[in-house]
Coordinates of C-alpha atoms in Angstrom, one line a residue:
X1 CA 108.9 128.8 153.7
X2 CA 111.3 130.0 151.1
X3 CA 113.7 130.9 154.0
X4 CA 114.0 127.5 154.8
X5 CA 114.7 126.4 151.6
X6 CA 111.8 125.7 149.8
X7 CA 109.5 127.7 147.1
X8 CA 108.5 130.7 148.3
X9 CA 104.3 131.3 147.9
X10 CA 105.0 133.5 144.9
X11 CA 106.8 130.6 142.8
X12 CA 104.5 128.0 144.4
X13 CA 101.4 130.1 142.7
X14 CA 103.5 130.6 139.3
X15 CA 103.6 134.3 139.3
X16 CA 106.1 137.0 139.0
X17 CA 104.5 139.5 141.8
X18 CA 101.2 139.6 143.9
X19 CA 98.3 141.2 141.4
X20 CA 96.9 144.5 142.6
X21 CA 93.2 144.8 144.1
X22 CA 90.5 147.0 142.3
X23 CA 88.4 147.2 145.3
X24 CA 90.8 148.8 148.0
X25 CA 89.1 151.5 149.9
X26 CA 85.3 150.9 148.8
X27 CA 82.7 151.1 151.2
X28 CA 81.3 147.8 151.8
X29 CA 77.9 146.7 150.5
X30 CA 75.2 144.5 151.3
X31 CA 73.4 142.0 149.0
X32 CA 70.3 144.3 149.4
X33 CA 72.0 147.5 148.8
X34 CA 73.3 146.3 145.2
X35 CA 71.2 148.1 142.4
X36 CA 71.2 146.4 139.1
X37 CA 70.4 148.7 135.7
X38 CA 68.5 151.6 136.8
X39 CA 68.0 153.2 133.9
X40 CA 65.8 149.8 132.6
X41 CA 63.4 150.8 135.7
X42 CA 62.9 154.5 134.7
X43 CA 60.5 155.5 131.7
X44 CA 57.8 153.3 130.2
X45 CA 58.3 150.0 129.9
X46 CA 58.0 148.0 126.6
X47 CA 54.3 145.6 126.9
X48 CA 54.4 142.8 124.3
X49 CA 50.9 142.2 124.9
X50 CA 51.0 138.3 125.5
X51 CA 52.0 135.6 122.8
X52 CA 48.9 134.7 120.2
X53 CA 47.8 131.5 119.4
X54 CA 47.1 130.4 116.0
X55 CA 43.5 129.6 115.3
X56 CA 41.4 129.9 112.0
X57 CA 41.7 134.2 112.6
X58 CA 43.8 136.1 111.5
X59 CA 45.3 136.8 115.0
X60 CA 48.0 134.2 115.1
X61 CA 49.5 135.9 111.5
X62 CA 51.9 138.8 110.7
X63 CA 49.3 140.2 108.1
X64 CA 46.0 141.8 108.6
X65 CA 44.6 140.0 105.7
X66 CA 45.4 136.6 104.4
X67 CA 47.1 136.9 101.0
X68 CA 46.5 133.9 98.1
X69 CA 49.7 132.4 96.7
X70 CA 48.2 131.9 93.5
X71 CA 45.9 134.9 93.1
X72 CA 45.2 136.2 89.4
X73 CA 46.7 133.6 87.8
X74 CA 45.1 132.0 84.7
X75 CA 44.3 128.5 84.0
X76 CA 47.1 126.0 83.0
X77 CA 45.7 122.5 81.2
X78 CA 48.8 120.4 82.2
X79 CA 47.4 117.5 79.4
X80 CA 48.2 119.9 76.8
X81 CA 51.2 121.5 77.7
X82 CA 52.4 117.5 77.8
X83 CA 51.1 117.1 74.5
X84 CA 52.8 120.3 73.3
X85 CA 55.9 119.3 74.8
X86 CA 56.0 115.5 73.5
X87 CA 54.9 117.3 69.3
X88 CA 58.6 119.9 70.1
X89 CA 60.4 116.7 70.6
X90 CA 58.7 114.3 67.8
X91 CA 60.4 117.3 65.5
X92 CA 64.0 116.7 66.9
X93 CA 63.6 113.6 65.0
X94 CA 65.8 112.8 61.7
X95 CA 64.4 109.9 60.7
X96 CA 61.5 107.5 61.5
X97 CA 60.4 106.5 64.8
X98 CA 62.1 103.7 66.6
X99 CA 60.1 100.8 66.8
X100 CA 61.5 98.2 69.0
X101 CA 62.1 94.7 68.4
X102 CA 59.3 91.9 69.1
X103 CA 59.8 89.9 72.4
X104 CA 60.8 86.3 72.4
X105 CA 59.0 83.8 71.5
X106 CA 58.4 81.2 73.5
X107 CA 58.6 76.4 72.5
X108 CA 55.1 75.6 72.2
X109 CA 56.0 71.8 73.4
X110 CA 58.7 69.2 72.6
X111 CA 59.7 68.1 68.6
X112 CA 58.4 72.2 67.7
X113 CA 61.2 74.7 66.2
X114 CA 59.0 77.2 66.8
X115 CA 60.8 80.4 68.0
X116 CA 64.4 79.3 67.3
X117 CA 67.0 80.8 65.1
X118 CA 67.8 78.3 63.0
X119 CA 64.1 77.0 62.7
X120 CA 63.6 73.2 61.4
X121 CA 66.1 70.8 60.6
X122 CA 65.7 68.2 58.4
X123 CA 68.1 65.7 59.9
X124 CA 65.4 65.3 63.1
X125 CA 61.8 65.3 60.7
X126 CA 60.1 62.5 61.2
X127 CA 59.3 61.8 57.8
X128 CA 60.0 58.3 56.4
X129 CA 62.8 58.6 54.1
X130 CA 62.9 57.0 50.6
X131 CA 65.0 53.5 50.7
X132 CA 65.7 51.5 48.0
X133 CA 64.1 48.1 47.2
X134 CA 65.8 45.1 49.5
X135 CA 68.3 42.8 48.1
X136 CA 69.2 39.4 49.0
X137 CA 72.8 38.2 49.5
X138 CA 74.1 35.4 47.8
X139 CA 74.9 32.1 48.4
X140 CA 77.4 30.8 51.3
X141 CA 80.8 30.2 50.3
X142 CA 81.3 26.1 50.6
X143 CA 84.0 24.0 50.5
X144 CA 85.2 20.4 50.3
X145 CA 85.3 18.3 53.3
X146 CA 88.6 17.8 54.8
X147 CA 90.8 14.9 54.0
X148 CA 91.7 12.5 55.8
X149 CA 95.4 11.6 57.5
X150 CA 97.8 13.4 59.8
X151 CA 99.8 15.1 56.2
X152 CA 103.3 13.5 57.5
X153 CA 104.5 11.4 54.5
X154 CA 101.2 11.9 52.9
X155 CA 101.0 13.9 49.5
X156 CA 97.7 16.1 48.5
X157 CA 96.3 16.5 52.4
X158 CA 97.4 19.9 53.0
X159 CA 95.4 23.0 51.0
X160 CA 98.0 24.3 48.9
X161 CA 100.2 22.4 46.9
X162 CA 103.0 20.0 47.6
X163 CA 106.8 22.0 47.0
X164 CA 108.8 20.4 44.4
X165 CA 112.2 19.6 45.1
X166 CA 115.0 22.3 44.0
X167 CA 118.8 21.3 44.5
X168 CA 121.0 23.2 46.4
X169 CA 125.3 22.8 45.6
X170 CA 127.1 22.2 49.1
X171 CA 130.2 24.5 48.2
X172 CA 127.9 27.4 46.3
X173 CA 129.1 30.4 48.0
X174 CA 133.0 29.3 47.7
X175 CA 132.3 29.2 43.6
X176 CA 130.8 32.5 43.4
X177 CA 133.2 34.5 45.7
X178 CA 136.1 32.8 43.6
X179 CA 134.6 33.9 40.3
X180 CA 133.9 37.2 41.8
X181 CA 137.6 38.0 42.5
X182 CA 138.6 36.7 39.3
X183 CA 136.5 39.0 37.4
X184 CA 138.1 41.4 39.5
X185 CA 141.2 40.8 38.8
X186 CA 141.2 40.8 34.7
X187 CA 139.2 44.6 35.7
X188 CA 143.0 45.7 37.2
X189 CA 145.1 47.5 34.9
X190 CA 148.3 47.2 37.0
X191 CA 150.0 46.1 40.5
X192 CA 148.8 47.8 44.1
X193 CA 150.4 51.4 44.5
X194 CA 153.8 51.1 46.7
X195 CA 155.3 54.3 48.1
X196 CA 158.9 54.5 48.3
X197 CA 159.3 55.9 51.8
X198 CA 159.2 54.4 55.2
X199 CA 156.2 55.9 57.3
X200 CA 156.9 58.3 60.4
X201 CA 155.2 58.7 63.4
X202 CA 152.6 61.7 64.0
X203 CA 155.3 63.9 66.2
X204 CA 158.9 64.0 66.4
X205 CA 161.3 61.7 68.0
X206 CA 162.9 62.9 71.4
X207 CA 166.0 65.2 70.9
X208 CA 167.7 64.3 74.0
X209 CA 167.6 60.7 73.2
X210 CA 170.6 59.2 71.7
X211 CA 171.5 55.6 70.2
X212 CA 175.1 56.3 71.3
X213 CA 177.0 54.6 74.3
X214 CA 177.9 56.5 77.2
X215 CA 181.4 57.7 77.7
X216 CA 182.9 55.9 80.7
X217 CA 183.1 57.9 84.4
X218 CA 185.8 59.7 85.6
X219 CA 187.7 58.3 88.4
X220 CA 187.9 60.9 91.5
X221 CA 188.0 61.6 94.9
X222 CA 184.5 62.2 96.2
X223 CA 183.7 64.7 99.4
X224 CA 180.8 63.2 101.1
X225 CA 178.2 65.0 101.8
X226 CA 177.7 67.6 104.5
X227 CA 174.4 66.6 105.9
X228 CA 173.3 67.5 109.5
X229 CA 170.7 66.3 111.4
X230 CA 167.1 67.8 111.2
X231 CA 166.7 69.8 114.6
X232 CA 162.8 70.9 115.1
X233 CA 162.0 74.0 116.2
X234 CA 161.6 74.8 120.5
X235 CA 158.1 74.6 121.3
X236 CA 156.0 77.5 122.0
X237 CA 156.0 79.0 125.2
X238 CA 153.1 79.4 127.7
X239 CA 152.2 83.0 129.2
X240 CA 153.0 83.2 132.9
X241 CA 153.6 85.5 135.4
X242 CA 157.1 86.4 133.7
X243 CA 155.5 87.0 130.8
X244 CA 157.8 84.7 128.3
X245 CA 154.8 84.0 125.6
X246 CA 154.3 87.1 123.8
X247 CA 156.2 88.4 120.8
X248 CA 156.8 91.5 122.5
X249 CA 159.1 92.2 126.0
X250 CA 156.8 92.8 128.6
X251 CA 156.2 97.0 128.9
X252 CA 158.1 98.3 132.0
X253 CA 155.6 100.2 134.8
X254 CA 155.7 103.9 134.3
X255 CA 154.9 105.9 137.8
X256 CA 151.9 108.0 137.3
X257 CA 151.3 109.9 140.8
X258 CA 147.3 110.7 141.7
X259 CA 147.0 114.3 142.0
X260 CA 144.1 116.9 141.6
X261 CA 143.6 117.4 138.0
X262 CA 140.8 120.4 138.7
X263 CA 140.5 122.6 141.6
X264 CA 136.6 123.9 141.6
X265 CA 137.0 127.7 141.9
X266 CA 135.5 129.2 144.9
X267 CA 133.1 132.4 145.0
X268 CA 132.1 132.5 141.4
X269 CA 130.8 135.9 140.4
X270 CA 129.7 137.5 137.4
X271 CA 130.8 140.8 136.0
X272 CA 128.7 142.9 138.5
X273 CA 130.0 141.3 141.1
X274 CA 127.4 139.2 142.1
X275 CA 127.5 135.5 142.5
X276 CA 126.0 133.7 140.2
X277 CA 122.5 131.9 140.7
X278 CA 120.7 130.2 138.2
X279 CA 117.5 130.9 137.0
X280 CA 114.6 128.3 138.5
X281 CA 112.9 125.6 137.1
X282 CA 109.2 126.4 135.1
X283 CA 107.4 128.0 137.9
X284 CA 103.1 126.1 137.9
X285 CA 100.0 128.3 137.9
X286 CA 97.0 127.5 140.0
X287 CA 94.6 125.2 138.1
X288 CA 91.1 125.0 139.8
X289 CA 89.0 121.7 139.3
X290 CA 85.9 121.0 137.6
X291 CA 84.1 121.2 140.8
X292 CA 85.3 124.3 141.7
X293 CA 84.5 125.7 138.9
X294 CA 80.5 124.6 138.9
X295 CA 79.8 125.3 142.9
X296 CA 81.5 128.8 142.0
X297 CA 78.9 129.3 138.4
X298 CA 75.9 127.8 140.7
X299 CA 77.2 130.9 143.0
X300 CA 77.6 133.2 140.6
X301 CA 74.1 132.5 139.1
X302 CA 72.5 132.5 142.3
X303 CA 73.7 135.9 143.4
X304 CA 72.5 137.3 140.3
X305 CA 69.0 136.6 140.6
X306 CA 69.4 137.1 143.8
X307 CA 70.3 141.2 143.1
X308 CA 67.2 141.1 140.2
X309 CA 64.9 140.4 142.3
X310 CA 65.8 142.9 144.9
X311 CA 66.2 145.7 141.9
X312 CA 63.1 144.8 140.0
X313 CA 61.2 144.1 143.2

């Protein structure tokens, strides 16, 4: 098979080279000839006597006799050892014995501040408090009956009494401003203060500005102006097949002739002069199944019992 190109039987298995046999040139056997452990046959034999059961003798035991776990021993009063032990600790004691706290006590019914902490209070007793005697109020407040008439143009009607009349000078306030400033004038020692210099404004006037005429203009030639008219720029141009829209001229073609850039060497050897092979993949072993491997223990077992029974008859 490897001759024809595929895995020879060697590399197929996974192993370097075919295993040696043990058993080349023995003389063959048959299952009945096979002797198993002679020497367990020769001599006496060992004769356990049977297993024992275990019954109320002394058959089914190790011992002879039956030996007491508690044999010799003297009497132990466990009440007074407790005792004993409870007196050692009283005397780790320092101080008196701990007495615990009563238990709660418990309403006996509704209006009762029996077992509370703050026990009765006198706001909720139902004793009758002392009150003092009762006192009648007075009389009602009266009045006079109302009088009669409407009250318009009708004196002594209304309940509080009629406003006299108090006069009332038409041009009042003008009389009392006017002696007001004349009291304020005899207070005035002198005349209003005047300063003696115009005011300015906040910042200064304009340098640049001048109350002055302006000198007349000079009579000349004048050159008219050189103006040209305003020529816009080309529009841009669109990329074709000449290639007039980019910035840059157009690269020319530069010949590049197709040639054999590597020439793979022929007849490769190494430096023994052999030519070089590489080495093969990860060669497999020979896995046996599951099944195999039970039918060939069942087999195994089988063959073994077989030869006992033939060597111990």
């Amino acid at each position: 098979m490897g001759e024809k190109g595929g895995k020879t039987d060697m590399e197929r298995i996974g192993v370097f080279q075919e295993m040696s046999y043990a058993t080349i040139g023995d003389r063959y056997r048959r299952p009945g000839e096979i002797q198993f452990n002679v020497s367990a046959s020769k001599g006496k034999q060992m004769l356990p006597g049977g297993s024992k059961e275990r019954s109320a003798l002394q058959h089914g035991y190790f011992h002879e006799k039956f030996n007491r776990v508690f044999e010799s021993e003297a009497y132990t009063d466990p009440i007074k050892i407790r005792r004993q032990r409870r007196v050692k600790e009283m005397q780790k004691n320092i101080g008196k014995q701990f007495i615990p706290s009563s238990g709660e006590k418990m309403p006996s019914g509704l209006g009762n501040h029996y077992g509370t902490f703050a026990g009765p209070v006198s706001a909720f007793s139902p004793v009758a408090k002392a009150r003092q005697g009762y006192k009648a109020p007075g009389r009602n407040f009266t009045t006079n009956p109302a009088k009669k008439g409407t009250g318009y143009g009708y004196l002594s009607v209304t309940i509080s009494k009629y406003p006299e009349y108090k006069g009332n000078e038409y041009d009042k306030t003008k009389e009392i401003s006017k002696r007001e400033n004349e009291a304020h004038r005899k207070a005035l020692k002198g005349g209003a203060f005047r300063l003696n210099m115009h005011p300015k404004a906040y910042f200064d006037g304009n340098p640049f500005m001048s109350d002055r005429p302006l000198p007349p203009a000079k009579k000349g030639v004048s050159k008219p102006p050189d103006v040209k008219p305003f020529r816009p720029s080309n529009p841009p141009k669109k990329a074709g097949g000449s290639k007039a829209g980019t910035f840059d001229p157009y690269p020319s073609h530069s010949q590049d002739p197709y040639g054999i850039k590597y020439k793979r060497p022929v007849h490769v050897v190494n430096k023994t002069g052999k030519i070089f092979v590489p080495s093969t993949g990860p060669k497999t072993a020979p896995i046996s199944s599951i099944l195999d491997q039970n039918v060939t223990k069942v087999v195994n077992s089988m063959n073994y019992r077989t030869v006992r029974s033939v060597t111990y008859g």
